[in-house]
CSV table of C-alpha atoms in Angstrom, one decimal:
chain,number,residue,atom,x,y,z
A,249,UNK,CA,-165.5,1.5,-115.0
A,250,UNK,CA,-166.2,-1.4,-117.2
A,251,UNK,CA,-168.7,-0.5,-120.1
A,252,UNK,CA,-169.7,-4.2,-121.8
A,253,UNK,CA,-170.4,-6.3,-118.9
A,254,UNK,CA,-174.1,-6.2,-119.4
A,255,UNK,CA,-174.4,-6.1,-122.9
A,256,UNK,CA,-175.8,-9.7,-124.7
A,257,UNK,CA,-173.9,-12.1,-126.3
A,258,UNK,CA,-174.8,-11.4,-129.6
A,259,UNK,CA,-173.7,-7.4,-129.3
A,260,UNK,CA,-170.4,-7.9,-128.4
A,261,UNK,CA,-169.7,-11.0,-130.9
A,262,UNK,CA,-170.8,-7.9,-133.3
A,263,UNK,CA,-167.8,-5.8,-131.3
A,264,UNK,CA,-165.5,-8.5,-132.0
A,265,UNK,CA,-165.9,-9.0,-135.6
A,266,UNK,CA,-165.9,-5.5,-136.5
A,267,UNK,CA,-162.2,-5.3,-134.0
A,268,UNK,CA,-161.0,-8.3,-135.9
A,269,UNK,CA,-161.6,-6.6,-139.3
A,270,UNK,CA,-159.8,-3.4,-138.0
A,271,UNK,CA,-157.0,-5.0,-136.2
A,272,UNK,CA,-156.0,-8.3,-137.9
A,273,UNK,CA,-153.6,-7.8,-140.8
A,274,UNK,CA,-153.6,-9.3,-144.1
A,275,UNK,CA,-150.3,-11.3,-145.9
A,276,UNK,CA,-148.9,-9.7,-148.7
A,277,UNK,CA,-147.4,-13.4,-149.8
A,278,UNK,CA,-148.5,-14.4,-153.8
A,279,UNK,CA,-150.6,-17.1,-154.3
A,280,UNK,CA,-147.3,-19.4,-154.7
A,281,UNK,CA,-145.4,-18.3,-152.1
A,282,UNK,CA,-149.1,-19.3,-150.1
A,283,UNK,CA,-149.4,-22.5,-151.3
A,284,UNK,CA,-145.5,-23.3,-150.5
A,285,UNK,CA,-145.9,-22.0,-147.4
A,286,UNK,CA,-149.0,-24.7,-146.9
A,287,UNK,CA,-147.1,-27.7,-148.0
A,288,UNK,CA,-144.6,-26.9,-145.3
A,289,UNK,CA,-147.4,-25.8,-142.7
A,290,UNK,CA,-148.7,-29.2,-143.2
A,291,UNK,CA,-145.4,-31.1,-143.4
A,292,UNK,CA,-144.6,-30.1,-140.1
A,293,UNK,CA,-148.2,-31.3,-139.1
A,294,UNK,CA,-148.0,-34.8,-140.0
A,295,UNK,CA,-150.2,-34.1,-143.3
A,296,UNK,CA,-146.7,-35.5,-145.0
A,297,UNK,CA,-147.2,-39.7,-146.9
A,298,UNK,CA,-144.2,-40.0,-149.3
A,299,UNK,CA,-145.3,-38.8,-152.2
A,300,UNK,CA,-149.5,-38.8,-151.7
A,301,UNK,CA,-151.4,-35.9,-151.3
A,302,UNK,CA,-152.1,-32.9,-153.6
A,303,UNK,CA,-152.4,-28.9,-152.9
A,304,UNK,CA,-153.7,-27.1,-155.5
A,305,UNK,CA,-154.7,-23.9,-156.0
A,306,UNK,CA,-157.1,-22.1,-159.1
A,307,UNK,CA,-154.6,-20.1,-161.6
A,308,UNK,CA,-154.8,-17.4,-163.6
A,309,UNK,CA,-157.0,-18.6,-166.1
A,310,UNK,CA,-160.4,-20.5,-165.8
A,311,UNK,CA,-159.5,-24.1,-166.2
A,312,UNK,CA,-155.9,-23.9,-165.1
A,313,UNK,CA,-154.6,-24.3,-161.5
A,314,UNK,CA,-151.2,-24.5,-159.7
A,315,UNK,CA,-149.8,-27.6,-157.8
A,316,UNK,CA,-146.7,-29.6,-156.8
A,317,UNK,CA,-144.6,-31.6,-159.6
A,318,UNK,CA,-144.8,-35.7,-158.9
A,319,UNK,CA,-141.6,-36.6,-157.1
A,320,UNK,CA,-141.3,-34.0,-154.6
A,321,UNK,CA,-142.2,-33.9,-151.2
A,322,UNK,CA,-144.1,-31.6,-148.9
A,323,UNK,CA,-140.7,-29.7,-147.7
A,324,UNK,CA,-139.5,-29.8,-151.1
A,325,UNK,CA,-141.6,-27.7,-152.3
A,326,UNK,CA,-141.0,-23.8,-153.1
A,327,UNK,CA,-143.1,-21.4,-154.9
A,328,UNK,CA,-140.8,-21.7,-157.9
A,329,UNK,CA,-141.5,-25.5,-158.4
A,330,UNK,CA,-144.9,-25.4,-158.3
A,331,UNK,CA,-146.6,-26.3,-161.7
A,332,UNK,CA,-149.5,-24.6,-163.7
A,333,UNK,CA,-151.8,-27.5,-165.0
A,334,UNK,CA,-155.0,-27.5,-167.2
A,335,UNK,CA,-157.8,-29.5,-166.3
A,336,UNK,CA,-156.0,-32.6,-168.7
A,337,UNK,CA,-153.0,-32.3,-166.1
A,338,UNK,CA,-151.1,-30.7,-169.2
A,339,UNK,CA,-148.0,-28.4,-167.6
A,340,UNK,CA,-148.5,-25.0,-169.1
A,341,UNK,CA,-146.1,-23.7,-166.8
A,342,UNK,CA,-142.7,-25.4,-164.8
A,343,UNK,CA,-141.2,-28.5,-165.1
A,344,UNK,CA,-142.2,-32.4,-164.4
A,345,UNK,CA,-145.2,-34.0,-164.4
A,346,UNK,CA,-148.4,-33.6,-161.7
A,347,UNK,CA,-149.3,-36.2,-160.0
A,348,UNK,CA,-152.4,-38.2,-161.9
A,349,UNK,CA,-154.3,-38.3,-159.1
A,350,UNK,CA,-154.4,-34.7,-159.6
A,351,UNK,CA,-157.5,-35.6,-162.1
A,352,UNK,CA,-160.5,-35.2,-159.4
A,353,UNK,CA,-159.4,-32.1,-158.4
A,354,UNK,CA,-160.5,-30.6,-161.8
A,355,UNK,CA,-164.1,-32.0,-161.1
A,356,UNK,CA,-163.8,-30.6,-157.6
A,357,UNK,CA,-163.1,-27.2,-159.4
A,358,UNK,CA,-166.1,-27.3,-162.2
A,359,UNK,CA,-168.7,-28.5,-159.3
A,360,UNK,CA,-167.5,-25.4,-156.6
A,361,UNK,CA,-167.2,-22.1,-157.9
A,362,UNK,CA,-166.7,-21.0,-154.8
A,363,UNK,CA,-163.4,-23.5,-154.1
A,364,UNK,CA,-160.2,-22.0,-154.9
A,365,UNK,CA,-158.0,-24.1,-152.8
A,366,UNK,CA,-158.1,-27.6,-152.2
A,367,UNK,CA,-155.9,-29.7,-150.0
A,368,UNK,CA,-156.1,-33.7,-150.2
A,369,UNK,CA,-153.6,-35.3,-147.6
A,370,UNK,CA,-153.2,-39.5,-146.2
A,371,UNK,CA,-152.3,-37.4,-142.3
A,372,UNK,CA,-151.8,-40.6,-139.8
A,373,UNK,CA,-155.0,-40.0,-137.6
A,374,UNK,CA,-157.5,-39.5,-140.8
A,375,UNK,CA,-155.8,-42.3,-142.2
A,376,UNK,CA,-156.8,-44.2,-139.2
A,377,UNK,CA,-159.9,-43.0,-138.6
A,378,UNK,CA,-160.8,-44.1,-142.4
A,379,UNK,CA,-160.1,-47.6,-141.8
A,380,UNK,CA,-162.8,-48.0,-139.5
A,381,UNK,CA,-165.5,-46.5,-142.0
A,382,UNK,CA,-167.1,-44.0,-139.8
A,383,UNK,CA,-167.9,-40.6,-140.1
A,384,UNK,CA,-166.4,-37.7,-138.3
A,385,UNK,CA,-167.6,-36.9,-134.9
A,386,UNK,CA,-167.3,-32.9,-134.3
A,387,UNK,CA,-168.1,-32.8,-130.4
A,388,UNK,CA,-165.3,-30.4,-129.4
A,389,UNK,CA,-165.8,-26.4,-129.2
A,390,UNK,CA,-162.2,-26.0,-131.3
A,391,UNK,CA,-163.6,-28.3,-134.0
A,392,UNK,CA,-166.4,-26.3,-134.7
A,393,UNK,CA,-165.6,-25.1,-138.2
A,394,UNK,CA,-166.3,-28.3,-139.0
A,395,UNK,CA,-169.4,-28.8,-137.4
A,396,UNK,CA,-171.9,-29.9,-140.2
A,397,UNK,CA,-169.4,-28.9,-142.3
A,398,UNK,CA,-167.3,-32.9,-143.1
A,399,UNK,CA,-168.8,-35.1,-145.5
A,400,UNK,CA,-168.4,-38.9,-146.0
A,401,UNK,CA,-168.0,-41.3,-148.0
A,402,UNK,CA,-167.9,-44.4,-147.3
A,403,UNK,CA,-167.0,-46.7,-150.3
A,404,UNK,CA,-163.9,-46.5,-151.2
A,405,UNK,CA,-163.5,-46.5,-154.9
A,406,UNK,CA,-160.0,-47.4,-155.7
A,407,UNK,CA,-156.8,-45.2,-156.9
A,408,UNK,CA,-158.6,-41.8,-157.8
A,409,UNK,CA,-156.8,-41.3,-161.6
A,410,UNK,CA,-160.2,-41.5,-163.3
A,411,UNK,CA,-162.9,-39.5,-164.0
A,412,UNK,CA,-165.8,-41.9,-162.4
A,413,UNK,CA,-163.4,-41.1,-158.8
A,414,UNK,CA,-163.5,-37.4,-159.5
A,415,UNK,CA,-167.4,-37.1,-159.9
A,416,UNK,CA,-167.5,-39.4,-157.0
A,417,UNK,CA,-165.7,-37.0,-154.9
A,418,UNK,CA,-167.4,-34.1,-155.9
A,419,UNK,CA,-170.6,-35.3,-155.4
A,420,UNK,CA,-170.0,-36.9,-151.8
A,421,UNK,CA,-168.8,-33.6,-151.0
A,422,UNK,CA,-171.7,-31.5,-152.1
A,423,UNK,CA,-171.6,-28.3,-150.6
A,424,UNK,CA,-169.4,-29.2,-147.5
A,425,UNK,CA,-165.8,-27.6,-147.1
A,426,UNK,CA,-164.3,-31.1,-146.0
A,427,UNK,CA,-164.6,-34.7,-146.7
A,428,UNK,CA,-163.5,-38.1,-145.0
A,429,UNK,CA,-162.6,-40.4,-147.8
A,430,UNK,CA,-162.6,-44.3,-146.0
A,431,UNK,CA,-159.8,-46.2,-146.6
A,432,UNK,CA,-157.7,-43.3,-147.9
A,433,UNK,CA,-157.4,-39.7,-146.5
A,434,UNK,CA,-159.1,-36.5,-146.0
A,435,UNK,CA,-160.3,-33.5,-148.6
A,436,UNK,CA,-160.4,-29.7,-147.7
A,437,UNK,CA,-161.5,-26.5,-149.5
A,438,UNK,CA,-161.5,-23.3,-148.7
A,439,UNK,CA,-162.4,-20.2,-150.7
A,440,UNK,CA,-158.9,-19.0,-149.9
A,441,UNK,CA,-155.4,-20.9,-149.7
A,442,UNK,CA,-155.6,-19.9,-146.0
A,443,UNK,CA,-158.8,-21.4,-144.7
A,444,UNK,CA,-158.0,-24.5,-147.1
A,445,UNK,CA,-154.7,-24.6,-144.9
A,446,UNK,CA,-156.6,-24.0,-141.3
A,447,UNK,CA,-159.4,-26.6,-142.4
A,448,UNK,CA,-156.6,-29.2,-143.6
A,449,UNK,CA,-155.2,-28.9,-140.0
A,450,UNK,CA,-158.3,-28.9,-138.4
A,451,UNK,CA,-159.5,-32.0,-139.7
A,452,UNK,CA,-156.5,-34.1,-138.6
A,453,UNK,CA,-156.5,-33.0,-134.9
A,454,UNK,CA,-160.6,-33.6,-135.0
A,455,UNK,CA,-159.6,-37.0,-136.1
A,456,UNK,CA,-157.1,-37.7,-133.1
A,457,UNK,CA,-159.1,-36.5,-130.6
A,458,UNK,CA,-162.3,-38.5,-132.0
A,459,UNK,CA,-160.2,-41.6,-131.8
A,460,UNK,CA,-158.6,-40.5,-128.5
A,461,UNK,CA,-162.3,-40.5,-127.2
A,462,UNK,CA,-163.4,-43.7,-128.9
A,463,UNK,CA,-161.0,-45.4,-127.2
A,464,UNK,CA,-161.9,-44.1,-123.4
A,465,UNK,CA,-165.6,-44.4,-124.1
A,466,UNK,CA,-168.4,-43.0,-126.1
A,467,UNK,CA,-168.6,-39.7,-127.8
A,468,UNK,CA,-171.2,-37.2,-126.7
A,469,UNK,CA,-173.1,-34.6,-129.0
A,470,UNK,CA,-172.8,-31.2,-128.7
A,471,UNK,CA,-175.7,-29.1,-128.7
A,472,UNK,CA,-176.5,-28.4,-132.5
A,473,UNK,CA,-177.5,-25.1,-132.0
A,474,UNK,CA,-174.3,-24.1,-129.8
A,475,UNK,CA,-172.3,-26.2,-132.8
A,476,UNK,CA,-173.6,-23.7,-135.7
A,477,UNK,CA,-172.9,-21.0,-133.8
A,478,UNK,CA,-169.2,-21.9,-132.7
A,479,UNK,CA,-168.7,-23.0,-136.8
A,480,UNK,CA,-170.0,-19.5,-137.2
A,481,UNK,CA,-168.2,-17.1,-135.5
A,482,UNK,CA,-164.7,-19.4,-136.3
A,483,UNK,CA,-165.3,-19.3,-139.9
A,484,UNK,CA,-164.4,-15.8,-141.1
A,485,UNK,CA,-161.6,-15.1,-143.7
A,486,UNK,CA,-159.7,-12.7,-141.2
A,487,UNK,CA,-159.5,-15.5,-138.2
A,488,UNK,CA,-158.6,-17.8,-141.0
A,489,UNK,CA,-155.8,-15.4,-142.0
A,490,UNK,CA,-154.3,-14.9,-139.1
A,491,UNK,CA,-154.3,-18.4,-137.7
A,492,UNK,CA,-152.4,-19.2,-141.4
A,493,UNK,CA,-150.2,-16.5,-140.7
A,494,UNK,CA,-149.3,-17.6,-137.3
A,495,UNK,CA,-148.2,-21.1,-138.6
A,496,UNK,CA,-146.1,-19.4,-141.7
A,497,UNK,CA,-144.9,-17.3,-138.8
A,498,UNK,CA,-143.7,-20.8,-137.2
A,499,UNK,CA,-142.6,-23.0,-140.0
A,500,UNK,CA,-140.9,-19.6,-141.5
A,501,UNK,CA,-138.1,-20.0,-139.0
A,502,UNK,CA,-137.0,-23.3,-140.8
A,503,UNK,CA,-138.6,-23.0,-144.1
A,504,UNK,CA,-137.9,-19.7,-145.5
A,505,UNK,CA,-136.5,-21.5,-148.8
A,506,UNK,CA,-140.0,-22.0,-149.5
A,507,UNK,CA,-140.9,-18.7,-150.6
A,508,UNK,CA,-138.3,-18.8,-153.3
């Protein structure tokens, strides 16, 4: 005899989290082998633009994070290639050169203690979606995590190597975990390498499907009430986990160099 079917909503949500706490296991990968793992996650996702886009994680020390040497691609990328920067770009660890534009990053960093993974990619439909200078539309139940959770901004203020770009940044993004940057690409955080990763890859299928929409007709709201709740019960570390270790668990059959 079932036992749940006439309890509320908001009892068995309660159920589900604590099962999802108990059941879903965490990765034993290092921080490296993580962010490796990203690059290729996203590679495979159409995140890939020659040689644009950083990943970087915080490192060991405050004021110091890891991310990919200028010259190498997404699938290039392993977690012994990976470079440990200061906030000057200076390599304190590896060999090469990060890419400059690396610089508004570190003013990401200082403005969100609670970022410690961000993932700045040119992806073909947020590229796009850019060009048109208009905001992200979340009007889809699996785009919810980023339901009044994707800033804008709209001016675009030219190559981001300078300082004036990274306070830019970090102020259009406030206190959001993503940002559409017009005329260039996209900007996710996460408080972990994984949700960093599952935001990234979120915010290029919300841009296909917005202009998927656009072009059959106009986009209807969600209820905003119905949208906070769906961001809710989506953004939690162990879902965030799992769905990153689901798409290691794919790109692993190929990439398995990566965690070298």
């Amino acid at each position: 005899m079932a036992k749940t079917l006439a309890l509320p909503k908001e009892q068995l949500v309660k159920q589900a989290l604590t099962q999802m706490q108990k059941s879903l296991a965490d990765n034993t990968w290092t921080d490296r082998q993580k962010l490796a793992l990203t690059c290729r996650i996203l590679f495979e996702c159409g995140h890939d633009s020659g040689l644009a886009g950083q990943i970087t994680a915080r490192g060991p020390q405050p004021g110091t994070y890891y991310t990919q040497q200028l010259g190498l691609g997404f699938d290039e990328i392993t977690a012994s290639n990976l470079l440990l920067v200061n906030e000057d770009l200076e390599v304190l660890e590896g060999h090469g050169m990060a890419n400059p534009a690396n610089r508004f990053h570190s003013w990401v960093y200082r403005a969100r203690p609670d970022v410690n993974c961000i993932i700045h990619t040119h992806p073909t439909h947020i590229a796009a979606l850019s060009m048109l200078e208009v905001p992200l539309q979340i009007s889809h139940m699996d785009l919810c995590p980023l339901y009044d959770d994707c800033a804008f901004l709209e001016g675009w203020p030219g190559v981001p190597v300078g300082n004036e770009e990274g306070e830019l940044i970090a102020g259009a993004l406030g206190d959001k975990r993503a940002i559409l940057l017009s005329h260039h690409g996209q900007l996710s955080t996460g408080t972990t390498i994984e949700e960093a990763c599952v935001i990234a890859q979120l915010i290029e299928r919300a841009a296909r499907l917005q202009l998927l929409a656009m072009a059959a007709g106009e986009i209807k709201p969600i209820i905003p009430a119905l949208g906070r709740e769906a961001h809710d019960w989506v953004s939690k570390p162990k879902r965030h986990a799992a769905a990153f270790n689901y798409y290691a668990r794919q790109n692993l059959r190929q990439h398995a160099d990566c965690l070298n």
